[in-house]
């Protein structure tokens, strides 16, 4: 055990002291390249300046978990082997690129994964880790490992870390060894069930996964829209208090659904169903992309269980629905009255950023919407022109010209189809993405608000504690010993509450920060992906256009 | 006040009709034009070797109304009844861009500076396009007159070209305008009556049927083409808004910046495609709508002459029956017959050449339009590919 501890220290020491260079690695979530913007060039061995919060968590995680693992002999051997190998590799690749470290990580990670569910209740922290909130930028630094590492110094904050660390590790795991553990979700086959006003659309949710926590590799269930909303309610109730960003579900639409219910079999209701299906799919994909939400048993149940109990409190006019509305109103009022004493500028500037971005995205979304509409109009007009040109061609007496004109009509017909498809992709690739992100940014704001609420609770507790202390002081002065005991008990109670809330606040702050970073990364990736897809669709359209016109050219030239 | 000057683009702009300036003895073009408020002043440049003109090369300023006067006088000239008279150029219409400029001014506060500047640029380009179009149409009118063997000798045409002072005195005043309007109404009523007249000549019968049908179809096609190009312009405008909005986002997000570039470029291309289509197809259709109308007018005149001839025949018969005014009636009838024959003969020639001209013009325009579409589509393809590569490598 001592050996492993020492190796562990050495390991961390080596890893920490390597100056980390940003590489242009692909967006695989490589931990060393992703936080490029946070890199400090002045790395100092003594201070072991770690370069990002993610890394910190990781290292903490590794050390902590390795400690538990080392208790198991089999694991010990495995770990030792790996560490030795890693260090050996590392020594050789001292000046080498990040790729080697990545490889190293793969090894570490794979090892860890085999013990995924190991609980980390008891810590034998072989490395003394102190987490302090020091700099004004809110960055954390590790005060390095000491030689007397075998003390099991109980560091309060580090207890809180495990669950979050678990998440980080899993997140890494999902990103790095992406092909090893994956989860694909598709929402397909909308079917109308029932009739009249009680009808509803049922969607097939199919999951394909290699994650061990699910019973099968592929399975599917049927769900309806209110089930999705119910899932959101459940997740929201549990996780939003921790400061997670919860993806919002697609919006209700009374008009759209009524049309479907009534049974109008026209293109607009088909479009509505398709829009909703796509939105539900994106929603689920976002939910499972979030590491802690994926672990939630409710999510698992949603994906696996055959019959879900009907989620009735998602209806707008139900009791809980109204209650929710009232709560929301009171929240809004609260928001205006709380002025948080922000010790951390990062949060303030981030919130501002988020709000600005929401505005801009809204504007962009409006512009894209009008683009979609105009393109649809263009489509209609092209169809009308086609008919007109065809008629003209039929009247024309010069046969070659007549033929050319009717060919022109054909070309216009194909253009119409192209425009139609382009409008389709405009909408589904671009407009929906933007709408989603406007709502997601709203969720991010909620997240910040949660933090504020926790802070407010802490403030209240602190002021109550203050009052209790004053009361005690007064009692002491008034010399009433019977009540004194009561007062002392009160004070103790509130002191523990205050410390509890303080810890909560710390935890929420940390979670929010991490969530925001993760969100931003995902957002950049999402946007890029969609923009590329959109540009590709435009390219495709232009390509087909060229073909159409090139086919027409000889006809035009043949006019005599 | 905007003015344009000769540029190589004009060759392309002058696209509707075939090249009419191939006869060097009288070469007319409009190199310059000024736009003041509502009026457009064209500077017509004439180069001639004909002796009937005083100078061999000169320029003269004219307004749109002068063109209309010239057209009307030619129409009223009896001699030219058997010819297809080139249609008068339409009044310069800056309503569209002007309205947009107005709206832009109103919405200035809601846009960013770059977006405003860009929209302004777009509007100016549109204005310029309308401007070029109207110059071209006027030019073609004059060129058709100059290339036609009969019209180029017309006295009024010469006056139009040479008279170095304002032609205001010769323009219609209100009374004449009203009279003209009334005449038009009578004419259309007449047309309906005359279309019932039995046609002796097979050729003209066919022509009549064809032209009537064709004119309605082409009018329809023109309207639809206009609508389509308008929607295309809307799409291009939207891209402008999108790129404006993306520009604002570009500040913080690196990826977005690249987006902006590609979308901006796309918008430029969409716009270009829209204006090219507009020019080629719509203009072609528009021009021929008017031309067909002129051809129809010819037929009408001929039919009128035929009706006159038949009337004179009837009068002659009546006179013969009554026994008086025979000589006069005979003279009248002979005159009508002569007129009718002349009209028929020149009418046939004109209509045949008109057919040929129309086919050639259509061919030219359709080819040019297709080639432009292909060029633009290929351009945008390469741009898109470039942008995708940049984004992917990032």
mmCIF file with all atom_site columns, N, CA and C in Angstrom, chain B residues 89-152:
data_model
loop_
_atom_site.group_PDB
_atom_site.id
_atom_site.type_symbol
_atom_site.label_atom_id
_atom_site.label_alt_id
_atom_site.label_comp_id
_atom_site.label_asym_id
_atom_site.label_entity_id
_atom_site.label_seq_id
_atom_site.pdbx_PDB_ins_code
_atom_site.Cartn_x
_atom_site.Cartn_y
_atom_site.Cartn_z
_atom_site.occupancy
_atom_site.B_iso_or_equiv
_atom_site.pdbx_formal_charge
_atom_site.auth_seq_id
_atom_site.auth_comp_id
_atom_site.auth_asym_id
_atom_site.auth_atom_id
_atom_site.pdbx_PDB_model_num
ATOM 1   N N  . UNK B 1 89  ? -41.322 52.729 -74.674 1.00 0.00 ? 89  UNK B N  1
ATOM 2   C CA . UNK B 1 89  ? -40.697 52.285 -73.428 1.00 0.00 ? 89  UNK B CA 1
ATOM 3   C C  . UNK B 1 89  ? -41.568 52.656 -72.235 1.00 0.00 ? 89  UNK B C  1
ATOM 4   N N  . UNK B 1 90  ? -41.643 51.796 -71.243 1.00 0.00 ? 90  UNK B N  1
ATOM 5   C CA . UNK B 1 90  ? -42.471 52.096 -70.069 1.00 0.00 ? 90  UNK B CA 1
ATOM 6   C C  . UNK B 1 90  ? -41.845 53.208 -69.233 1.00 0.00 ? 90  UNK B C  1
ATOM 7   N N  . UNK B 1 91  ? -42.665 53.861 -68.470 1.00 0.00 ? 91  UNK B N  1
ATOM 8   C CA . UNK B 1 91  ? -42.198 54.952 -67.642 1.00 0.00 ? 91  UNK B CA 1
ATOM 9   C C  . UNK B 1 91  ? -41.212 54.432 -66.601 1.00 0.00 ? 91  UNK B C  1
ATOM 10  N N  . UNK B 1 92  ? -40.155 55.171 -66.350 1.00 0.00 ? 92  UNK B N  1
ATOM 11  C CA . UNK B 1 92  ? -39.200 54.720 -65.335 1.00 0.00 ? 92  UNK B CA 1
ATOM 12  C C  . UNK B 1 92  ? -39.877 54.616 -63.974 1.00 0.00 ? 92  UNK B C  1
ATOM 13  N N  . UNK B 1 93  ? -39.736 53.456 -63.362 1.00 0.00 ? 93  UNK B N  1
ATOM 14  C CA . UNK B 1 93  ? -40.467 53.209 -62.136 1.00 0.00 ? 93  UNK B CA 1
ATOM 15  C C  . UNK B 1 93  ? -39.515 52.940 -60.984 1.00 0.00 ? 93  UNK B C  1
ATOM 16  N N  . UNK B 1 94  ? -39.318 53.936 -60.183 1.00 0.00 ? 94  UNK B N  1
ATOM 17  C CA . UNK B 1 94  ? -38.427 53.750 -59.042 1.00 0.00 ? 94  UNK B CA 1
ATOM 18  C C  . UNK B 1 94  ? -39.195 53.522 -57.764 1.00 0.00 ? 94  UNK B C  1
ATOM 19  N N  . UNK B 1 95  ? -40.462 53.216 -57.894 1.00 0.00 ? 95  UNK B N  1
ATOM 20  C CA . UNK B 1 95  ? -41.315 53.071 -56.712 1.00 0.00 ? 95  UNK B CA 1
ATOM 21  C C  . UNK B 1 95  ? -40.794 52.014 -55.754 1.00 0.00 ? 95  UNK B C  1
ATOM 22  N N  . UNK B 1 96  ? -40.439 50.880 -56.327 1.00 0.00 ? 96  UNK B N  1
ATOM 23  C CA . UNK B 1 96  ? -40.020 49.746 -55.495 1.00 0.00 ? 96  UNK B CA 1
ATOM 24  C C  . UNK B 1 96  ? -38.853 50.101 -54.589 1.00 0.00 ? 96  UNK B C  1
ATOM 25  N N  . UNK B 1 97  ? -37.713 50.455 -55.208 1.00 0.00 ? 97  UNK B N  1
ATOM 26  C CA . UNK B 1 97  ? -36.568 50.790 -54.360 1.00 0.00 ? 97  UNK B CA 1
ATOM 27  C C  . UNK B 1 97  ? -36.828 51.984 -53.461 1.00 0.00 ? 97  UNK B C  1
ATOM 28  N N  . UNK B 1 98  ? -37.630 52.931 -53.947 1.00 0.00 ? 98  UNK B N  1
ATOM 29  C CA . UNK B 1 98  ? -37.872 54.110 -53.119 1.00 0.00 ? 98  UNK B CA 1
ATOM 30  C C  . UNK B 1 98  ? -38.621 53.729 -51.852 1.00 0.00 ? 98  UNK B C  1
ATOM 31  N N  . UNK B 1 99  ? -39.611 52.853 -52.020 1.00 0.00 ? 99  UNK B N  1
ATOM 32  C CA . UNK B 1 99  ? -40.392 52.411 -50.864 1.00 0.00 ? 99  UNK B CA 1
ATOM 33  C C  . UNK B 1 99  ? -39.498 51.703 -49.866 1.00 0.00 ? 99  UNK B C  1
ATOM 34  N N  . UNK B 1 100 ? -38.617 50.842 -50.419 1.00 0.00 ? 100 UNK B N  1
ATOM 35  C CA . UNK B 1 100 ? -37.719 50.094 -49.537 1.00 0.00 ? 100 UNK B CA 1
ATOM 36  C C  . UNK B 1 100 ? -36.768 51.023 -48.802 1.00 0.00 ? 100 UNK B C  1
ATOM 37  N N  . UNK B 1 101 ? -36.306 52.043 -49.524 1.00 0.00 ? 101 UNK B N  1
ATOM 38  C CA . UNK B 1 101 ? -35.399 53.015 -48.908 1.00 0.00 ? 101 UNK B CA 1
ATOM 39  C C  . UNK B 1 101 ? -36.090 53.679 -47.740 1.00 0.00 ? 101 UNK B C  1
ATOM 40  N N  . UNK B 1 102 ? -37.366 53.974 -47.955 1.00 0.00 ? 102 UNK B N  1
ATOM 41  C CA . UNK B 1 102 ? -38.158 54.624 -46.916 1.00 0.00 ? 102 UNK B CA 1
ATOM 42  C C  . UNK B 1 102 ? -38.264 53.726 -45.693 1.00 0.00 ? 102 UNK B C  1
ATOM 43  N N  . UNK B 1 103 ? -38.595 52.453 -45.970 1.00 0.00 ? 103 UNK B N  1
ATOM 44  C CA . UNK B 1 103 ? -38.742 51.502 -44.867 1.00 0.00 ? 103 UNK B CA 1
ATOM 45  C C  . UNK B 1 103 ? -37.428 51.333 -44.128 1.00 0.00 ? 103 UNK B C  1
ATOM 46  N N  . UNK B 1 104 ? -36.358 51.344 -44.887 1.00 0.00 ? 104 UNK B N  1
ATOM 47  C CA . UNK B 1 104 ? -35.042 51.179 -44.286 1.00 0.00 ? 104 UNK B CA 1
ATOM 48  C C  . UNK B 1 104 ? -34.748 52.333 -43.350 1.00 0.00 ? 104 UNK B C  1
ATOM 49  N N  . UNK B 1 105 ? -35.101 53.539 -43.830 1.00 0.00 ? 105 UNK B N  1
ATOM 50  C CA . UNK B 1 105 ? -34.881 54.702 -42.985 1.00 0.00 ? 105 UNK B CA 1
ATOM 51  C C  . UNK B 1 105 ? -35.652 54.612 -41.687 1.00 0.00 ? 105 UNK B C  1
ATOM 52  N N  . UNK B 1 106 ? -36.847 54.080 -41.784 1.00 0.00 ? 106 UNK B N  1
ATOM 53  C CA . UNK B 1 106 ? -37.669 53.957 -40.579 1.00 0.00 ? 106 UNK B CA 1
ATOM 54  C C  . UNK B 1 106 ? -37.087 52.943 -39.611 1.00 0.00 ? 106 UNK B C  1
ATOM 55  N N  . UNK B 1 107 ? -36.611 51.836 -40.190 1.00 0.00 ? 107 UNK B N  1
ATOM 56  C CA . UNK B 1 107 ? -36.131 50.759 -39.323 1.00 0.00 ? 107 UNK B CA 1
ATOM 57  C C  . UNK B 1 107 ? -34.680 50.900 -38.925 1.00 0.00 ? 107 UNK B C  1
ATOM 58  N N  . UNK B 1 108 ? -34.120 52.055 -39.168 1.00 0.00 ? 108 UNK B N  1
ATOM 59  C CA . UNK B 1 108 ? -32.673 52.206 -38.937 1.00 0.00 ? 108 UNK B CA 1
ATOM 60  C C  . UNK B 1 108 ? -32.293 51.934 -37.495 1.00 0.00 ? 108 UNK B C  1
ATOM 61  N N  . UNK B 1 109 ? -33.144 52.374 -36.580 1.00 0.00 ? 109 UNK B N  1
ATOM 62  C CA . UNK B 1 109 ? -32.789 52.257 -35.166 1.00 0.00 ? 109 UNK B CA 1
ATOM 63  C C  . UNK B 1 109 ? -32.705 50.802 -34.723 1.00 0.00 ? 109 UNK B C  1
ATOM 64  N N  . UNK B 1 110 ? -33.480 49.933 -35.388 1.00 0.00 ? 110 UNK B N  1
ATOM 65  C CA . UNK B 1 110 ? -33.526 48.555 -34.904 1.00 0.00 ? 110 UNK B CA 1
ATOM 66  C C  . UNK B 1 110 ? -32.399 47.686 -35.452 1.00 0.00 ? 110 UNK B C  1
ATOM 67  N N  . UNK B 1 111 ? -31.582 48.261 -36.301 1.00 0.00 ? 111 UNK B N  1
ATOM 68  C CA . UNK B 1 111 ? -30.511 47.432 -36.875 1.00 0.00 ? 111 UNK B CA 1
ATOM 69  C C  . UNK B 1 111 ? -29.142 47.909 -36.420 1.00 0.00 ? 111 UNK B C  1
ATOM 70  N N  . UNK B 1 112 ? -28.203 47.014 -36.559 1.00 0.00 ? 112 UNK B N  1
ATOM 71  C CA . UNK B 1 112 ? -26.841 47.418 -36.224 1.00 0.00 ? 112 UNK B CA 1
ATOM 72  C C  . UNK B 1 112 ? -26.273 48.249 -37.371 1.00 0.00 ? 112 UNK B C  1
ATOM 73  N N  . UNK B 1 113 ? -25.149 48.869 -37.088 1.00 0.00 ? 113 UNK B N  1
ATOM 74  C CA . UNK B 1 113 ? -24.597 49.775 -38.090 1.00 0.00 ? 113 UNK B CA 1
ATOM 75  C C  . UNK B 1 113 ? -24.209 49.029 -39.362 1.00 0.00 ? 113 UNK B C  1
ATOM 76  N N  . UNK B 1 114 ? -23.585 47.874 -39.173 1.00 0.00 ? 114 UNK B N  1
ATOM 77  C CA . UNK B 1 114 ? -23.118 47.138 -40.350 1.00 0.00 ? 114 UNK B CA 1
ATOM 78  C C  . UNK B 1 114 ? -24.295 46.683 -41.191 1.00 0.00 ? 114 UNK B C  1
ATOM 79  N N  . UNK B 1 115 ? -25.343 46.225 -40.475 1.00 0.00 ? 115 UNK B N  1
ATOM 80  C CA . UNK B 1 115 ? -26.503 45.720 -41.208 1.00 0.00 ? 115 UNK B CA 1
ATOM 81  C C  . UNK B 1 115 ? -27.135 46.840 -42.013 1.00 0.00 ? 115 UNK B C  1
ATOM 82  N N  . UNK B 1 116 ? -27.228 47.996 -41.368 1.00 0.00 ? 116 UNK B N  1
ATOM 83  C CA . UNK B 1 116 ? -27.830 49.136 -42.046 1.00 0.00 ? 116 UNK B CA 1
ATOM 84  C C  . UNK B 1 116 ? -27.027 49.494 -43.281 1.00 0.00 ? 116 UNK B C  1
ATOM 85  N N  . UNK B 1 117 ? -25.716 49.550 -43.097 1.00 0.00 ? 117 UNK B N  1
ATOM 86  C CA . UNK B 1 117 ? -24.855 49.905 -44.229 1.00 0.00 ? 117 UNK B CA 1
ATOM 87  C C  . UNK B 1 117 ? -25.014 48.905 -45.358 1.00 0.00 ? 117 UNK B C  1
ATOM 88  N N  . UNK B 1 118 ? -25.106 47.644 -44.967 1.00 0.00 ? 118 UNK B N  1
ATOM 89  C CA . UNK B 1 118 ? -25.223 46.618 -46.000 1.00 0.00 ? 118 UNK B CA 1
ATOM 90  C C  . UNK B 1 118 ? -26.546 46.718 -46.742 1.00 0.00 ? 118 UNK B C  1
ATOM 91  N N  . UNK B 1 119 ? -27.615 46.928 -45.977 1.00 0.00 ? 119 UNK B N  1
ATOM 92  C CA . UNK B 1 119 ? -28.928 47.039 -46.621 1.00 0.00 ? 119 UNK B CA 1
ATOM 93  C C  . UNK B 1 119 ? -28.954 48.248 -47.536 1.00 0.00 ? 119 UNK B C  1
ATOM 94  N N  . UNK B 1 120 ? -28.297 49.289 -47.067 1.00 0.00 ? 120 UNK B N  1
ATOM 95  C CA . UNK B 1 120 ? -28.279 50.502 -47.886 1.00 0.00 ? 120 UNK B CA 1
ATOM 96  C C  . UNK B 1 120 ? -27.574 50.206 -49.203 1.00 0.00 ? 120 UNK B C  1
ATOM 97  N N  . UNK B 1 121 ? -26.476 49.482 -49.086 1.00 0.00 ? 121 UNK B N  1
ATOM 98  C CA . UNK B 1 121 ? -25.735 49.110 -50.290 1.00 0.00 ? 121 UNK B CA 1
ATOM 99  C C  . UNK B 1 121 ? -26.605 48.304 -51.242 1.00 0.00 ? 121 UNK B C  1
ATOM 100 N N  . UNK B 1 122 ? -27.333 47.353 -50.653 1.00 0.00 ? 122 UNK B N  1
ATOM 101 C CA . UNK B 1 122 ? -28.216 46.511 -51.468 1.00 0.00 ? 122 UNK B CA 1
ATOM 102 C C  . UNK B 1 122 ? -29.247 47.348 -52.186 1.00 0.00 ? 122 UNK B C  1
ATOM 103 N N  . UNK B 1 123 ? -29.808 48.285 -51.437 1.00 0.00 ? 123 UNK B N  1
ATOM 104 C CA . UNK B 1 123 ? -30.846 49.115 -52.038 1.00 0.00 ? 123 UNK B CA 1
ATOM 105 C C  . UNK B 1 123 ? -30.287 49.957 -53.168 1.00 0.00 ? 123 UNK B C  1
ATOM 106 N N  . UNK B 1 124 ? -29.094 50.465 -52.932 1.00 0.00 ? 124 UNK B N  1
ATOM 107 C CA . UNK B 1 124 ? -28.486 51.280 -53.988 1.00 0.00 ? 124 UNK B CA 1
ATOM 108 C C  . UNK B 1 124 ? -28.251 50.450 -55.230 1.00 0.00 ? 124 UNK B C  1
ATOM 109 N N  . UNK B 1 125 ? -27.823 49.203 -55.017 1.00 0.00 ? 125 UNK B N  1
ATOM 110 C CA . UNK B 1 125 ? -27.617 48.319 -56.168 1.00 0.00 ? 125 UNK B CA 1
ATOM 111 C C  . UNK B 1 125 ? -28.926 48.071 -56.895 1.00 0.00 ? 125 UNK B C  1
ATOM 112 N N  . UNK B 1 126 ? -29.998 47.919 -56.117 1.00 0.00 ? 126 UNK B N  1
ATOM 113 C CA . UNK B 1 126 ? -31.292 47.676 -56.740 1.00 0.00 ? 126 UNK B CA 1
ATOM 114 C C  . UNK B 1 126 ? -31.728 48.886 -57.553 1.00 0.00 ? 126 UNK B C  1
ATOM 115 N N  . UNK B 1 127 ? -31.524 50.041 -56.957 1.00 0.00 ? 127 UNK B N  1
ATOM 116 C CA . UNK B 1 127 ? -31.845 51.291 -57.633 1.00 0.00 ? 127 UNK B CA 1
ATOM 117 C C  . UNK B 1 127 ? -31.116 51.352 -58.954 1.00 0.00 ? 127 UNK B C  1
ATOM 118 N N  . UNK B 1 128 ? -29.850 51.047 -58.883 1.00 0.00 ? 128 UNK B N  1
ATOM 119 C CA . UNK B 1 128 ? -29.005 51.078 -60.073 1.00 0.00 ? 128 UNK B CA 1
ATOM 120 C C  . UNK B 1 128 ? -29.520 50.109 -61.118 1.00 0.00 ? 128 UNK B C  1
ATOM 121 N N  . UNK B 1 129 ? -29.951 48.948 -60.686 1.00 0.00 ? 129 UNK B N  1
ATOM 122 C CA . UNK B 1 129 ? -30.462 47.940 -61.627 1.00 0.00 ? 129 UNK B CA 1
ATOM 123 C C  . UNK B 1 129 ? -31.707 48.459 -62.345 1.00 0.00 ? 129 UNK B C  1
ATOM 124 N N  . UNK B 1 130 ? -32.616 49.061 -61.596 1.00 0.00 ? 130 UNK B N  1
ATOM 125 C CA . UNK B 1 130 ? -33.828 49.618 -62.209 1.00 0.00 ? 130 UNK B CA 1
ATOM 126 C C  . UNK B 1 130 ? -33.438 50.686 -63.223 1.00 0.00 ? 130 UNK B C  1
ATOM 127 N N  . UNK B 1 131 ? -32.482 51.468 -62.818 1.00 0.00 ? 131 UNK B N  1
ATOM 128 C CA . UNK B 1 131 ? -31.995 52.548 -63.655 1.00 0.00 ? 131 UNK B CA 1
ATOM 129 C C  . UNK B 1 131 ? -31.454 52.009 -64.979 1.00 0.00 ? 131 UNK B C  1
ATOM 130 N N  . UNK B 1 132 ? -30.610 51.027 -64.859 1.00 0.00 ? 132 UNK B N  1
ATOM 131 C CA . UNK B 1 132 ? -30.005 50.438 -66.053 1.00 0.00 ? 132 UNK B CA 1
ATOM 132 C C  . UNK B 1 132 ? -31.069 49.883 -66.980 1.00 0.00 ? 132 UNK B C  1
ATOM 133 N N  . UNK B 1 133 ? -32.039 49.269 -66.349 1.00 0.00 ? 133 UNK B N  1
ATOM 134 C CA . UNK B 1 133 ? -33.112 48.652 -67.127 1.00 0.00 ? 133 UNK B CA 1
ATOM 135 C C  . UNK B 1 133 ? -33.844 49.691 -67.962 1.00 0.00 ? 133 UNK B C  1
ATOM 136 N N  . UNK B 1 134 ? -34.188 50.808 -67.324 1.00 0.00 ? 134 UNK B N  1
ATOM 137 C CA . UNK B 1 134 ? -34.979 51.784 -68.039 1.00 0.00 ? 134 UNK B CA 1
ATOM 138 C C  . UNK B 1 134 ? -34.172 52.416 -69.167 1.00 0.00 ? 134 UNK B C  1
ATOM 139 N N  . UNK B 1 135 ? -32.900 52.620 -68.912 1.00 0.00 ? 135 UNK B N  1
ATOM 140 C CA . UNK B 1 135 ? -32.044 53.151 -69.978 1.00 0.00 ? 135 UNK B CA 1
ATOM 141 C C  . UNK B 1 135 ? -32.017 52.180 -71.154 1.00 0.00 ? 135 UNK B C  1
ATOM 142 N N  . UNK B 1 136 ? -31.885 50.933 -70.822 1.00 0.00 ? 136 UNK B N  1
ATOM 143 C CA . UNK B 1 136 ? -31.799 49.924 -71.871 1.00 0.00 ? 136 UNK B CA 1
ATOM 144 C C  . UNK B 1 136 ? -33.056 49.903 -72.725 1.00 0.00 ? 136 UNK B C  1
ATOM 145 N N  . UNK B 1 137 ? -34.186 49.981 -72.069 1.00 0.00 ? 137 UNK B N  1
ATOM 146 C CA . UNK B 1 137 ? -35.453 49.907 -72.799 1.00 0.00 ? 137 UNK B CA 1
ATOM 147 C C  . UNK B 1 137 ? -35.607 51.089 -73.756 1.00 0.00 ? 137 UNK B C  1
ATOM 148 N N  . UNK B 1 138 ? -35.224 52.246 -73.257 1.00 0.00 ? 138 UNK B N  1
ATOM 149 C CA . UNK B 1 138 ? -35.315 53.429 -74.132 1.00 0.00 ? 138 UNK B CA 1
ATOM 150 C C  . UNK B 1 138 ? -34.370 53.309 -75.310 1.00 0.00 ? 138 UNK B C  1
ATOM 151 N N  . UNK B 1 139 ? -33.211 52.788 -75.009 1.00 0.00 ? 139 UNK B N  1
ATOM 152 C CA . UNK B 1 139 ? -32.207 52.633 -76.060 1.00 0.00 ? 139 UNK B CA 1
ATOM 153 C C  . UNK B 1 139 ? -32.707 51.689 -77.150 1.00 0.00 ? 139 UNK B C  1
ATOM 154 N N  . UNK B 1 140 ? -33.251 50.578 -76.709 1.00 0.00 ? 140 UNK B N  1
ATOM 155 C CA . UNK B 1 140 ? -33.736 49.583 -77.680 1.00 0.00 ? 140 UNK B CA 1
ATOM 156 C C  . UNK B 1 140 ? -34.821 50.176 -78.560 1.00 0.00 ? 140 UNK B C  1
ATOM 157 N N  . UNK B 1 141 ? -35.676 50.978 -77.976 1.00 0.00 ? 141 UNK B N  1
ATOM 158 C CA . UNK B 1 141 ? -36.737 51.623 -78.744 1.00 0.00 ? 141 UNK B CA 1
ATOM 159 C C  . UNK B 1 141 ? -36.146 52.435 -79.888 1.00 0.00 ? 141 UNK B C  1
ATOM 160 N N  . UNK B 1 142 ? -35.188 53.277 -79.535 1.00 0.00 ? 142 UNK B N  1
ATOM 161 C CA . UNK B 1 142 ? -34.577 54.119 -80.554 1.00 0.00 ? 142 UNK B CA 1
ATOM 162 C C  . UNK B 1 142 ? -33.863 53.279 -81.600 1.00 0.00 ? 142 UNK B C  1
ATOM 163 N N  . UNK B 1 143 ? -33.204 52.233 -81.135 1.00 0.00 ? 143 UNK B N  1
ATOM 164 C CA . UNK B 1 143 ? -32.434 51.428 -82.069 1.00 0.00 ? 143 UNK B CA 1
ATOM 165 C C  . UNK B 1 143 ? -33.335 50.692 -83.051 1.00 0.00 ? 143 UNK B C  1
ATOM 166 N N  . UNK B 1 144 ? -34.479 50.276 -82.579 1.00 0.00 ? 144 UNK B N  1
ATOM 167 C CA . UNK B 1 144 ? -35.400 49.616 -83.497 1.00 0.00 ? 144 UNK B CA 1
ATOM 168 C C  . UNK B 1 144 ? -35.883 50.582 -84.560 1.00 0.00 ? 144 UNK B C  1
ATOM 169 N N  . UNK B 1 145 ? -36.126 51.799 -84.112 1.00 0.00 ? 145 UNK B N  1
ATOM 170 C CA . UNK B 1 145 ? -36.544 52.800 -85.093 1.00 0.00 ? 145 UNK B CA 1
ATOM 171 C C  . UNK B 1 145 ? -35.439 53.054 -86.117 1.00 0.00 ? 145 UNK B C  1
ATOM 172 N N  . UNK B 1 146 ? -34.216 53.156 -85.610 1.00 0.00 ? 146 UNK B N  1
ATOM 173 C CA . UNK B 1 146 ? -33.129 53.502 -86.518 1.00 0.00 ? 146 UNK B CA 1
ATOM 174 C C  . UNK B 1 146 ? -32.779 52.365 -87.465 1.00 0.00 ? 146 UNK B C  1
ATOM 175 N N  . UNK B 1 147 ? -33.022 51.141 -87.048 1.00 0.00 ? 147 UNK B N  1
ATOM 176 C CA . UNK B 1 147 ? -32.645 50.026 -87.912 1.00 0.00 ? 147 UNK B CA 1
ATOM 177 C C  . UNK B 1 147 ? -33.739 49.675 -88.912 1.00 0.00 ? 147 UNK B C  1
ATOM 178 N N  . UNK B 1 148 ? -34.919 50.202 -88.721 1.00 0.00 ? 148 UNK B N  1
ATOM 179 C CA . UNK B 1 148 ? -35.997 49.891 -89.654 1.00 0.00 ? 148 UNK B CA 1
ATOM 180 C C  . UNK B 1 148 ? -35.901 50.825 -90.858 1.00 0.00 ? 148 UNK B C  1
ATOM 181 N N  . UNK B 1 149 ? -35.946 50.282 -92.050 1.00 0.00 ? 149 UNK B N  1
ATOM 182 C CA . UNK B 1 149 ? -35.754 51.115 -93.247 1.00 0.00 ? 149 UNK B CA 1
ATOM 183 C C  . UNK B 1 149 ? -36.751 52.262 -93.371 1.00 0.00 ? 149 UNK B C  1
ATOM 184 N N  . UNK B 1 150 ? -37.959 52.065 -92.911 1.00 0.00 ? 150 UNK B N  1
ATOM 185 C CA . UNK B 1 150 ? -38.957 53.106 -93.052 1.00 0.00 ? 150 UNK B CA 1
ATOM 186 C C  . UNK B 1 150 ? -38.856 54.145 -91.950 1.00 0.00 ? 150 UNK B C  1
ATOM 187 N N  . UNK B 1 151 ? -38.705 53.661 -90.727 1.00 0.00 ? 151 UNK B N  1
ATOM 188 C CA . UNK B 1 151 ? -38.792 54.601 -89.611 1.00 0.00 ? 151 UNK B CA 1
ATOM 189 C C  . UNK B 1 151 ? -37.615 55.554 -89.546 1.00 0.00 ? 151 UNK B C  1
ATOM 190 N N  . UNK B 1 152 ? -36.473 55.063 -89.985 1.00 0.00 ? 152 UNK B N  1
ATOM 191 C CA . UNK B 1 152 ? -35.305 55.905 -89.814 1.00 0.00 ? 152 UNK B CA 1
ATOM 192 C C  . UNK B 1 152 ? -35.419 57.154 -90.676 1.00 0.00 ? 152 UNK B C  1
#
